[in-house]
Amino acid sequence: GNSNFEAHPLTKYYWEIIQATNGTNWVLCMTLASVVEGIAKMMFSEAERKSDWPEADIDSLKQAVTDWKGNDNLRSVVINYVGGFKTKGVAKTLTPLVDDGTITPEQISAWTKIRNTAMHGGMVLPWSDEEQDRRIFSLIELTHRLCEAYIKRELDNQAVGRTENTG
């Protein structure tokens, strides 16, 4: 309500999570999965999310599909899909944080399982189930750890900026 105050994106994400807790497990899982993706995109620059595959190879593959004389709709879908190879997926983007112990492989696995189920129309159990609850808790922990890593990274970047400005 204040004209000169805009909440930080992390605050907005947590607000969405709080709101999602009033819904079903499915809503909570979709929200948490989306928050993880959002934080990853905020945290890592476009250059850091760039694919490990050579761009020329991706462009060559797109051209081969473009030249293909088959169904126009199928060609379009494949071209769009191949275009997505220019950036890493979220799990691959987060690999350095797994490597340094900030997050765990189990958390990435839980995110992948829940994300793929919830985001592609699969129903998440509406009742408590030990395995599903374990995944949801891992996803919540992943969200918190990513927030902490994002804040640390921003503080480190600010400190470097202050050092460069005074040096």
mmCIF file of N, CA, C and O in Angstrom, residues 29-38 40 89-92 94 104-119 135-136 138-140 142-143 146:
data_model
loop_
_atom_site.group_PDB
_atom_site.id
_atom_site.type_symbol
_atom_site.label_atom_id
_atom_site.label_comp_id
_atom_site.label_asym_id
_atom_site.label_seq_id
_atom_site.Cartn_x
_atom_site.Cartn_y
_atom_site.Cartn_z
ATOM 1 N N CYS A 29 2.592 -27.814 -4.031
ATOM 2 C CA CYS A 29 3.699 -28.370 -4.812
ATOM 3 C C CYS A 29 3.972 -27.546 -6.074
ATOM 4 O O CYS A 29 5.132 -27.284 -6.404
ATOM 5 N N MET A 30 2.926 -27.136 -6.771
ATOM 6 C CA MET A 30 3.131 -26.305 -7.966
ATOM 7 C C MET A 30 3.786 -24.982 -7.589
ATOM 8 O O MET A 30 4.678 -24.498 -8.292
ATOM 9 N N THR A 31 3.355 -24.414 -6.475
ATOM 10 C CA THR A 31 3.920 -23.137 -6.031
ATOM 11 C C THR A 31 5.386 -23.297 -5.659
ATOM 12 O O THR A 31 6.235 -22.514 -6.094
ATOM 13 N N LEU A 32 5.700 -24.290 -4.854
ATOM 14 C CA LEU A 32 7.093 -24.512 -4.455
ATOM 15 C C LEU A 32 7.987 -24.785 -5.665
ATOM 16 O O LEU A 32 9.088 -24.242 -5.766
ATOM 17 N N ALA A 33 7.513 -25.613 -6.583
ATOM 18 C CA ALA A 33 8.304 -25.915 -7.777
ATOM 19 C C ALA A 33 8.553 -24.654 -8.598
ATOM 20 O O ALA A 33 9.662 -24.422 -9.081
ATOM 21 N N SER A 34 7.538 -23.818 -8.719
ATOM 22 C CA SER A 34 7.689 -22.562 -9.463
ATOM 23 C C SER A 34 8.625 -21.596 -8.754
ATOM 24 O O SER A 34 9.413 -20.895 -9.401
ATOM 25 N N VAL A 35 8.554 -21.557 -7.440
ATOM 26 C CA VAL A 35 9.432 -20.676 -6.663
ATOM 27 C C VAL A 35 10.891 -21.092 -6.865
ATOM 28 O O VAL A 35 11.766 -20.236 -7.061
ATOM 29 N N VAL A 36 11.167 -22.383 -6.831
ATOM 30 C CA VAL A 36 12.537 -22.862 -7.050
ATOM 31 C C VAL A 36 13.028 -22.389 -8.419
ATOM 32 O O VAL A 36 14.144 -21.881 -8.538
ATOM 33 N N GLU A 37 12.201 -22.532 -9.441
ATOM 34 C CA GLU A 37 12.596 -22.072 -10.781
ATOM 35 C C GLU A 37 12.828 -20.566 -10.797
ATOM 36 O O GLU A 37 13.792 -20.079 -11.394
ATOM 37 N N GLY A 38 11.946 -19.825 -10.148
ATOM 38 C CA GLY A 38 12.080 -18.375 -10.110
ATOM 39 C C GLY A 38 13.347 -17.916 -9.415
ATOM 40 O O GLY A 38 14.042 -17.010 -9.897
ATOM 41 N N ALA A 40 16.097 -19.671 -9.049
ATOM 42 C CA ALA A 40 17.233 -20.054 -9.893
ATOM 43 C C ALA A 40 17.449 -19.025 -11.005
ATOM 44 O O ALA A 40 18.589 -18.648 -11.296
ATOM 45 N N GLY A 89 18.682 -26.437 -18.075
ATOM 46 C CA GLY A 89 17.508 -26.609 -17.240
ATOM 47 C C GLY A 89 17.839 -26.214 -15.811
ATOM 48 O O GLY A 89 19.008 -26.020 -15.449
ATOM 49 N N VAL A 90 16.816 -26.098 -14.992
ATOM 50 C CA VAL A 90 17.016 -25.672 -13.608
ATOM 51 C C VAL A 90 17.920 -26.650 -12.856
ATOM 52 O O VAL A 90 18.841 -26.234 -12.159
ATOM 53 N N ALA A 91 17.674 -27.936 -12.988
ATOM 54 C CA ALA A 91 18.485 -28.917 -12.257
ATOM 55 C C ALA A 91 19.964 -28.784 -12.634
ATOM 56 O O ALA A 91 20.833 -28.798 -11.761
ATOM 57 N N LYS A 92 20.250 -28.623 -13.914
ATOM 58 C CA LYS A 92 21.640 -28.467 -14.371
ATOM 59 C C LYS A 92 22.216 -27.132 -13.886
ATOM 60 O O LYS A 92 23.377 -27.060 -13.485
ATOM 61 N N LEU A 94 21.509 -25.642 -11.168
ATOM 62 C CA LEU A 94 21.756 -25.722 -9.725
ATOM 63 C C LEU A 94 22.897 -26.668 -9.351
ATOM 64 O O LEU A 94 23.277 -26.745 -8.180
ATOM 65 N N THR A 104 21.173 -30.460 -1.780
ATOM 66 C CA THR A 104 21.496 -31.883 -1.904
ATOM 67 C C THR A 104 20.898 -32.478 -3.182
ATOM 68 O O THR A 104 19.908 -31.966 -3.705
ATOM 69 N N PRO A 105 21.487 -33.568 -3.646
ATOM 70 C CA PRO A 105 20.904 -34.264 -4.797
ATOM 71 C C PRO A 105 19.470 -34.725 -4.507
ATOM 72 O O PRO A 105 18.625 -34.730 -5.399
ATOM 73 N N GLU A 106 19.195 -35.095 -3.249
ATOM 74 C CA GLU A 106 17.848 -35.536 -2.883
ATOM 75 C C GLU A 106 16.840 -34.394 -3.055
ATOM 76 O O GLU A 106 15.698 -34.620 -3.452
ATOM 77 N N GLN A 107 17.262 -33.176 -2.751
ATOM 78 C CA GLN A 107 16.367 -32.026 -2.916
ATOM 79 C C GLN A 107 16.076 -31.782 -4.396
ATOM 80 O O GLN A 107 14.931 -31.517 -4.772
ATOM 81 N N ILE A 108 17.093 -31.896 -5.239
ATOM 82 C CA ILE A 108 16.885 -31.744 -6.684
ATOM 83 C C ILE A 108 15.982 -32.859 -7.195
ATOM 84 O O ILE A 108 15.082 -32.631 -8.007
ATOM 85 N N SER A 109 16.200 -34.056 -6.710
ATOM 86 C CA SER A 109 15.359 -35.186 -7.110
ATOM 87 C C SER A 109 13.902 -34.963 -6.705
ATOM 88 O O SER A 109 12.978 -35.237 -7.485
ATOM 89 N N ALA A 110 13.684 -34.479 -5.495
ATOM 90 C CA ALA A 110 12.326 -34.194 -5.026
ATOM 91 C C ALA A 110 11.692 -33.107 -5.888
ATOM 92 O O ALA A 110 10.525 -33.208 -6.289
ATOM 93 N N TRP A 111 12.473 -32.067 -6.198
ATOM 94 C CA TRP A 111 11.959 -30.988 -7.051
ATOM 95 C C TRP A 111 11.561 -31.541 -8.415
ATOM 96 O O TRP A 111 10.477 -31.246 -8.925
ATOM 97 N N THR A 112 12.428 -32.358 -9.005
ATOM 98 C CA THR A 112 12.153 -32.914 -10.336
ATOM 99 C C THR A 112 10.894 -33.766 -10.317
ATOM 100 O O THR A 112 10.012 -33.611 -11.168
ATOM 101 N N LYS A 113 10.776 -34.647 -9.341
ATOM 102 C CA LYS A 113 9.618 -35.537 -9.257
ATOM 103 C C LYS A 113 8.333 -34.736 -9.048
ATOM 104 O O LYS A 113 7.334 -34.938 -9.753
ATOM 105 N N ILE A 114 8.354 -33.831 -8.080
ATOM 106 C CA ILE A 114 7.147 -33.054 -7.775
ATOM 107 C C ILE A 114 6.818 -32.121 -8.928
ATOM 108 O O ILE A 114 5.668 -32.006 -9.351
ATOM 109 N N ARG A 115 7.813 -31.453 -9.466
ATOM 110 C CA ARG A 115 7.580 -30.513 -10.563
ATOM 111 C C ARG A 115 6.966 -31.225 -11.760
ATOM 112 O O ARG A 115 5.978 -30.779 -12.321
ATOM 113 N N ASN A 116 7.576 -32.343 -12.152
ATOM 114 C CA ASN A 116 7.081 -33.043 -13.326
ATOM 115 C C ASN A 116 5.680 -33.609 -13.114
ATOM 116 O O ASN A 116 4.875 -33.618 -14.031
ATOM 117 N N THR A 117 5.381 -34.034 -11.901
ATOM 118 C CA THR A 117 4.042 -34.530 -11.613
ATOM 119 C C THR A 117 3.033 -33.388 -11.605
ATOM 120 O O THR A 117 2.041 -33.406 -12.327
ATOM 121 N N ALA A 118 3.290 -32.379 -10.785
ATOM 122 C CA ALA A 118 2.320 -31.298 -10.587
ATOM 123 C C ALA A 118 2.168 -30.409 -11.819
ATOM 124 O O ALA A 118 1.049 -30.038 -12.183
ATOM 125 N N MET A 119 3.264 -30.069 -12.463
ATOM 126 C CA MET A 119 3.200 -29.131 -13.582
ATOM 127 C C MET A 119 2.648 -29.760 -14.857
ATOM 128 O O MET A 119 2.247 -29.047 -15.763
ATOM 129 N N ARG A 135 9.155 -35.802 0.135
ATOM 130 C CA ARG A 135 9.507 -34.990 -1.034
ATOM 131 C C ARG A 135 9.115 -33.530 -0.829
ATOM 132 O O ARG A 135 9.868 -32.625 -1.185
ATOM 133 N N ILE A 136 7.927 -33.297 -0.289
ATOM 134 C CA ILE A 136 7.477 -31.917 -0.051
ATOM 135 C C ILE A 136 8.408 -31.222 0.934
ATOM 136 O O ILE A 136 8.810 -30.077 0.721
ATOM 137 N N SER A 138 11.541 -31.922 1.461
ATOM 138 C CA SER A 138 12.800 -31.686 0.741
ATOM 139 C C SER A 138 12.675 -30.463 -0.159
ATOM 140 O O SER A 138 13.612 -29.661 -0.272
ATOM 141 N N LEU A 139 11.523 -30.318 -0.784
ATOM 142 C CA LEU A 139 11.288 -29.169 -1.652
ATOM 143 C C LEU A 139 11.241 -27.871 -0.853
ATOM 144 O O LEU A 139 11.790 -26.850 -1.277
ATOM 145 N N ILE A 140 10.644 -27.914 0.315
ATOM 146 C CA ILE A 140 10.620 -26.740 1.199
ATOM 147 C C ILE A 140 12.049 -26.394 1.632
ATOM 148 O O ILE A 140 12.457 -25.224 1.598
ATOM 149 N N LEU A 142 14.791 -27.138 0.053
ATOM 150 C CA LEU A 142 15.474 -26.625 -1.136
ATOM 151 C C LEU A 142 15.148 -25.145 -1.332
ATOM 152 O O LEU A 142 16.045 -24.334 -1.592
ATOM 153 N N THR A 143 13.905 -24.778 -1.184
ATOM 154 C CA THR A 143 13.480 -23.389 -1.331
ATOM 155 C C THR A 143 14.222 -22.499 -0.335
ATOM 156 O O THR A 143 14.769 -21.455 -0.704
ATOM 157 N N LEU A 146 17.973 -22.242 -1.212
ATOM 158 C CA LEU A 146 18.192 -21.383 -2.373
ATOM 159 C C LEU A 146 18.059 -19.910 -1.990
ATOM 160 O O LEU A 146 18.831 -19.074 -2.465
#
